[in-house]
């Protein structure tokens, strides 16, 4: 990965996203999803909720970096909690 000048945290981040996508693909093949309506105002599939959760995580991190003195570990914890809530009840 030296040719891209990636740091270890960057590599871990993208490897985690790739693992999430592979896991969701395997889950979809094993058990096809059905759209459902949770607390979100639209009917969504598991993949939709994962995408919405990843976009929300990006915004959570941007808000923490741009407007608060908090550590990024807090943003990560909030993002993971939000993704779990969104995947379960969203």
Short mmCIF file of N, CA and C in Angstrom, two decimals:
data_model
loop_
_atom_site.label_atom_id
_atom_site.label_comp_id
_atom_site.label_asym_id
_atom_site.label_seq_id
_atom_site.Cartn_x
_atom_site.Cartn_y
_atom_site.Cartn_z
N UNK A 1 0.82 -1.20 0.00
CA UNK A 1 0.00 0.00 0.00
C UNK A 1 0.86 1.26 0.00
N UNK A 2 2.14 1.09 -0.07
CA UNK A 2 3.03 2.24 -0.03
C UNK A 2 2.83 3.17 -1.23
N UNK A 3 2.43 2.61 -2.36
CA UNK A 3 2.24 3.42 -3.56
C UNK A 3 1.11 4.44 -3.40
N UNK A 4 0.17 4.20 -2.46
CA UNK A 4 -0.91 5.15 -2.23
C UNK A 4 -0.65 6.04 -1.02
N UNK A 5 0.43 5.80 -0.31
CA UNK A 5 0.80 6.54 0.88
C UNK A 5 -0.34 6.52 1.91
N UNK A 6 -0.91 5.34 2.10
CA UNK A 6 -1.97 5.18 3.09
C UNK A 6 -1.36 5.00 4.46
N UNK A 7 -2.03 5.56 5.44
CA UNK A 7 -1.64 5.30 6.81
C UNK A 7 -2.37 4.05 7.27
N UNK A 8 -1.94 3.49 8.37
CA UNK A 8 -2.60 2.29 8.89
C UNK A 8 -4.07 2.54 9.23
N UNK A 9 -4.43 3.66 9.89
CA UNK A 9 -5.86 3.89 10.16
C UNK A 9 -6.70 3.99 8.88
N UNK A 10 -6.14 4.58 7.84
CA UNK A 10 -6.87 4.69 6.58
C UNK A 10 -7.10 3.31 5.98
N UNK A 11 -6.09 2.49 6.00
CA UNK A 11 -6.21 1.13 5.48
C UNK A 11 -7.24 0.33 6.28
N UNK A 12 -7.22 0.47 7.60
CA UNK A 12 -8.19 -0.22 8.44
C UNK A 12 -9.61 0.26 8.13
N UNK A 13 -9.78 1.55 7.96
CA UNK A 13 -11.09 2.13 7.64
C UNK A 13 -11.65 1.52 6.35
N UNK A 14 -10.86 1.54 5.29
CA UNK A 14 -11.37 1.02 4.03
C UNK A 14 -11.52 -0.50 4.04
N UNK A 15 -10.67 -1.20 4.77
CA UNK A 15 -10.82 -2.65 4.90
C UNK A 15 -12.11 -2.98 5.66
N UNK A 16 -12.45 -2.17 6.66
CA UNK A 16 -13.69 -2.38 7.40
C UNK A 16 -14.91 -2.15 6.50
N UNK A 17 -14.87 -1.10 5.69
CA UNK A 17 -15.98 -0.85 4.75
C UNK A 17 -16.11 -2.01 3.78
N UNK A 18 -14.98 -2.49 3.26
CA UNK A 18 -15.02 -3.63 2.33
C UNK A 18 -15.58 -4.88 3.02
N UNK A 19 -15.18 -5.11 4.26
CA UNK A 19 -15.70 -6.27 5.00
C UNK A 19 -17.20 -6.14 5.25
N UNK A 20 -17.67 -4.93 5.56
CA UNK A 20 -19.10 -4.71 5.72
C UNK A 20 -19.86 -5.02 4.43
N UNK A 21 -19.34 -4.55 3.32
CA UNK A 21 -19.99 -4.81 2.04
C UNK A 21 -19.99 -6.29 1.68
N UNK A 22 -18.89 -6.97 1.92
CA UNK A 22 -18.84 -8.41 1.67
C UNK A 22 -19.80 -9.17 2.59
N UNK A 23 -19.83 -8.78 3.85
CA UNK A 23 -20.76 -9.42 4.79
C UNK A 23 -22.21 -9.20 4.41
N UNK A 24 -22.53 -7.98 4.00
CA UNK A 24 -23.91 -7.69 3.59
C UNK A 24 -24.27 -8.46 2.31
N UNK A 25 -23.31 -8.61 1.40
CA UNK A 25 -23.56 -9.38 0.18
C UNK A 25 -23.83 -10.84 0.50
N UNK A 26 -23.02 -11.42 1.38
CA UNK A 26 -23.23 -12.81 1.78
C UNK A 26 -24.57 -12.98 2.48
N UNK A 27 -24.92 -12.03 3.34
CA UNK A 27 -26.19 -12.08 4.05
C UNK A 27 -27.35 -11.99 3.06
N UNK A 28 -27.23 -11.14 2.06
CA UNK A 28 -28.28 -10.98 1.06
C UNK A 28 -28.45 -12.26 0.24
N UNK A 29 -27.34 -12.92 -0.10
CA UNK A 29 -27.42 -14.17 -0.86
C UNK A 29 -28.06 -15.26 -0.01
N UNK A 30 -27.66 -15.33 1.26
CA UNK A 30 -28.19 -16.37 2.16
C UNK A 30 -29.64 -16.12 2.54
N UNK A 31 -30.00 -14.86 2.71
CA UNK A 31 -31.36 -14.52 3.16
C UNK A 31 -31.79 -13.22 2.48
N UNK A 32 -32.44 -13.33 1.31
CA UNK A 32 -32.85 -12.11 0.60
C UNK A 32 -33.70 -11.20 1.48
N UNK A 33 -33.45 -9.92 1.34
CA UNK A 33 -34.13 -8.94 2.18
C UNK A 33 -35.50 -8.57 1.63
N UNK A 34 -36.34 -8.11 2.52
CA UNK A 34 -37.66 -7.60 2.16
C UNK A 34 -37.72 -6.16 2.67
N UNK A 35 -38.25 -5.27 1.83
CA UNK A 35 -38.37 -3.89 2.29
C UNK A 35 -39.29 -3.83 3.50
N UNK A 36 -38.91 -2.97 4.44
CA UNK A 36 -39.78 -2.76 5.61
C UNK A 36 -39.70 -1.31 6.01
N UNK A 37 -40.67 -0.90 6.77
CA UNK A 37 -40.73 0.48 7.23
C UNK A 37 -40.54 0.48 8.75
N UNK A 38 -39.49 1.12 9.19
CA UNK A 38 -39.23 1.29 10.62
C UNK A 38 -39.49 2.74 10.98
N UNK A 39 -38.60 3.33 11.76
CA UNK A 39 -38.79 4.73 12.14
C UNK A 39 -38.39 5.70 11.02
N UNK A 40 -37.67 5.20 10.00
CA UNK A 40 -37.37 6.05 8.85
C UNK A 40 -38.65 6.31 8.05
N UNK A 41 -38.75 7.46 7.40
CA UNK A 41 -39.99 7.77 6.70
C UNK A 41 -40.15 7.06 5.35
N UNK A 42 -39.25 6.14 5.03
CA UNK A 42 -39.33 5.40 3.78
C UNK A 42 -39.15 3.91 4.05
N UNK A 43 -39.64 3.09 3.14
CA UNK A 43 -39.39 1.65 3.24
C UNK A 43 -37.97 1.40 2.77
N UNK A 44 -37.22 0.61 3.54
CA UNK A 44 -35.81 0.38 3.23
C UNK A 44 -35.47 -1.10 3.31
N UNK A 45 -34.38 -1.45 2.64
CA UNK A 45 -33.80 -2.78 2.76
C UNK A 45 -32.59 -2.68 3.68
N UNK A 46 -31.97 -3.83 3.98
CA UNK A 46 -30.76 -3.81 4.82
C UNK A 46 -29.67 -2.97 4.17
N UNK A 47 -29.50 -3.12 2.87
CA UNK A 47 -28.47 -2.37 2.16
C UNK A 47 -28.72 -0.87 2.20
N UNK A 48 -30.00 -0.47 2.07
CA UNK A 48 -30.35 0.95 2.17
C UNK A 48 -29.98 1.50 3.53
N UNK A 49 -30.32 0.74 4.58
CA UNK A 49 -30.03 1.20 5.93
C UNK A 49 -28.52 1.25 6.20
N UNK A 50 -27.76 0.30 5.63
CA UNK A 50 -26.30 0.36 5.78
C UNK A 50 -25.76 1.61 5.11
N UNK A 51 -26.21 1.90 3.89
CA UNK A 51 -25.74 3.09 3.18
C UNK A 51 -26.09 4.36 3.95
N UNK A 52 -27.32 4.45 4.43
CA UNK A 52 -27.74 5.62 5.21
C UNK A 52 -26.88 5.74 6.47
N UNK A 53 -26.61 4.61 7.12
CA UNK A 53 -25.77 4.62 8.32
C UNK A 53 -24.35 5.08 8.04
N UNK A 54 -23.78 4.66 6.91
CA UNK A 54 -22.42 5.08 6.57
C UNK A 54 -22.36 6.57 6.24
N UNK A 55 -23.37 7.08 5.55
CA UNK A 55 -23.42 8.51 5.25
C UNK A 55 -23.58 9.30 6.56
N UNK A 56 -24.45 8.83 7.44
CA UNK A 56 -24.63 9.49 8.74
C UNK A 56 -23.34 9.48 9.55
N UNK A 57 -22.60 8.38 9.50
CA UNK A 57 -21.32 8.30 10.22
C UNK A 57 -20.35 9.35 9.70
N UNK A 58 -20.34 9.55 8.39
CA UNK A 58 -19.45 10.58 7.82
C UNK A 58 -19.84 11.95 8.36
N UNK A 59 -21.13 12.25 8.41
CA UNK A 59 -21.57 13.54 8.92
C UNK A 59 -21.32 13.69 10.41
N UNK A 60 -21.49 12.63 11.16
CA UNK A 60 -21.19 12.67 12.60
C UNK A 60 -19.72 13.02 12.81
N UNK A 61 -18.84 12.39 12.05
CA UNK A 61 -17.41 12.67 12.18
C UNK A 61 -17.08 14.10 11.75
N UNK A 62 -17.72 14.58 10.68
CA UNK A 62 -17.46 15.95 10.24
C UNK A 62 -17.90 16.97 11.29
N UNK A 63 -19.04 16.73 11.92
CA UNK A 63 -19.52 17.64 12.96
C UNK A 63 -18.57 17.64 14.15
N UNK A 64 -18.11 16.45 14.56
CA UNK A 64 -17.20 16.38 15.69
C UNK A 64 -15.88 17.08 15.37
N UNK A 65 -15.35 16.84 14.18
CA UNK A 65 -14.08 17.47 13.80
C UNK A 65 -14.23 18.98 13.64
N UNK A 66 -15.33 19.41 13.04
CA UNK A 66 -15.48 20.82 12.73
C UNK A 66 -16.00 21.70 13.84
N UNK A 67 -16.81 21.16 14.74
CA UNK A 67 -17.51 22.02 15.68
C UNK A 67 -17.34 21.69 17.15
N UNK A 68 -16.62 20.63 17.47
CA UNK A 68 -16.47 20.27 18.89
C UNK A 68 -15.01 19.96 19.20
N UNK A 69 -14.65 20.01 20.46
CA UNK A 69 -13.28 19.63 20.85
C UNK A 69 -13.18 18.14 21.20
N UNK A 70 -14.24 17.37 20.95
CA UNK A 70 -14.26 15.96 21.35
C UNK A 70 -13.29 15.13 20.53
N UNK A 71 -12.91 14.01 21.09
CA UNK A 71 -12.02 13.06 20.44
C UNK A 71 -12.79 12.29 19.37
N UNK A 72 -12.10 11.86 18.32
CA UNK A 72 -12.75 11.10 17.25
C UNK A 72 -13.24 9.73 17.71
N UNK A 73 -12.68 9.22 18.81
CA UNK A 73 -13.17 7.93 19.32
C UNK A 73 -14.62 8.06 19.77
N UNK A 74 -14.99 9.22 20.29
CA UNK A 74 -16.38 9.44 20.67
C UNK A 74 -17.26 9.44 19.42
N UNK A 75 -16.80 10.08 18.37
CA UNK A 75 -17.56 10.09 17.11
C UNK A 75 -17.71 8.67 16.57
N UNK A 76 -16.67 7.87 16.68
CA UNK A 76 -16.75 6.48 16.23
C UNK A 76 -17.77 5.71 17.04
N UNK A 77 -17.75 5.88 18.36
CA UNK A 77 -18.70 5.18 19.23
C UNK A 77 -20.14 5.59 18.90
N UNK A 78 -20.37 6.89 18.72
CA UNK A 78 -21.71 7.37 18.37
C UNK A 78 -22.13 6.83 17.02
N UNK A 79 -21.21 6.79 16.07
CA UNK A 79 -21.52 6.29 14.73
C UNK A 79 -21.89 4.81 14.76
N UNK A 80 -21.15 4.02 15.52
CA UNK A 80 -21.45 2.59 15.62
C UNK A 80 -22.80 2.38 16.30
N UNK A 81 -23.05 3.12 17.38
CA UNK A 81 -24.33 3.02 18.06
C UNK A 81 -25.48 3.39 17.11
N UNK A 82 -25.31 4.48 16.36
CA UNK A 82 -26.34 4.91 15.42
C UNK A 82 -26.56 3.85 14.33
N UNK A 83 -25.49 3.24 13.84
CA UNK A 83 -25.63 2.22 12.80
C UNK A 83 -26.38 1.01 13.34
N UNK A 84 -26.08 0.60 14.56
CA UNK A 84 -26.79 -0.53 15.17
C UNK A 84 -28.28 -0.21 15.31
N UNK A 85 -28.60 0.97 15.81
CA UNK A 85 -30.00 1.39 15.95
C UNK A 85 -30.69 1.43 14.60
N UNK A 86 -30.02 2.00 13.62
CA UNK A 86 -30.59 2.14 12.28
C UNK A 86 -30.82 0.78 11.62
N UNK A 87 -29.86 -0.13 11.77
CA UNK A 87 -30.01 -1.45 11.15
C UNK A 87 -31.12 -2.25 11.84
N UNK A 88 -31.29 -2.06 13.12
CA UNK A 88 -32.29 -2.85 13.85
C UNK A 88 -33.70 -2.29 13.73
N UNK A 89 -33.85 -0.98 13.95
CA UNK A 89 -35.18 -0.40 14.01
C UNK A 89 -35.49 0.61 12.90
N UNK A 90 -34.50 0.92 12.06
CA UNK A 90 -34.69 1.94 11.02
C UNK A 90 -35.47 1.49 9.90
#
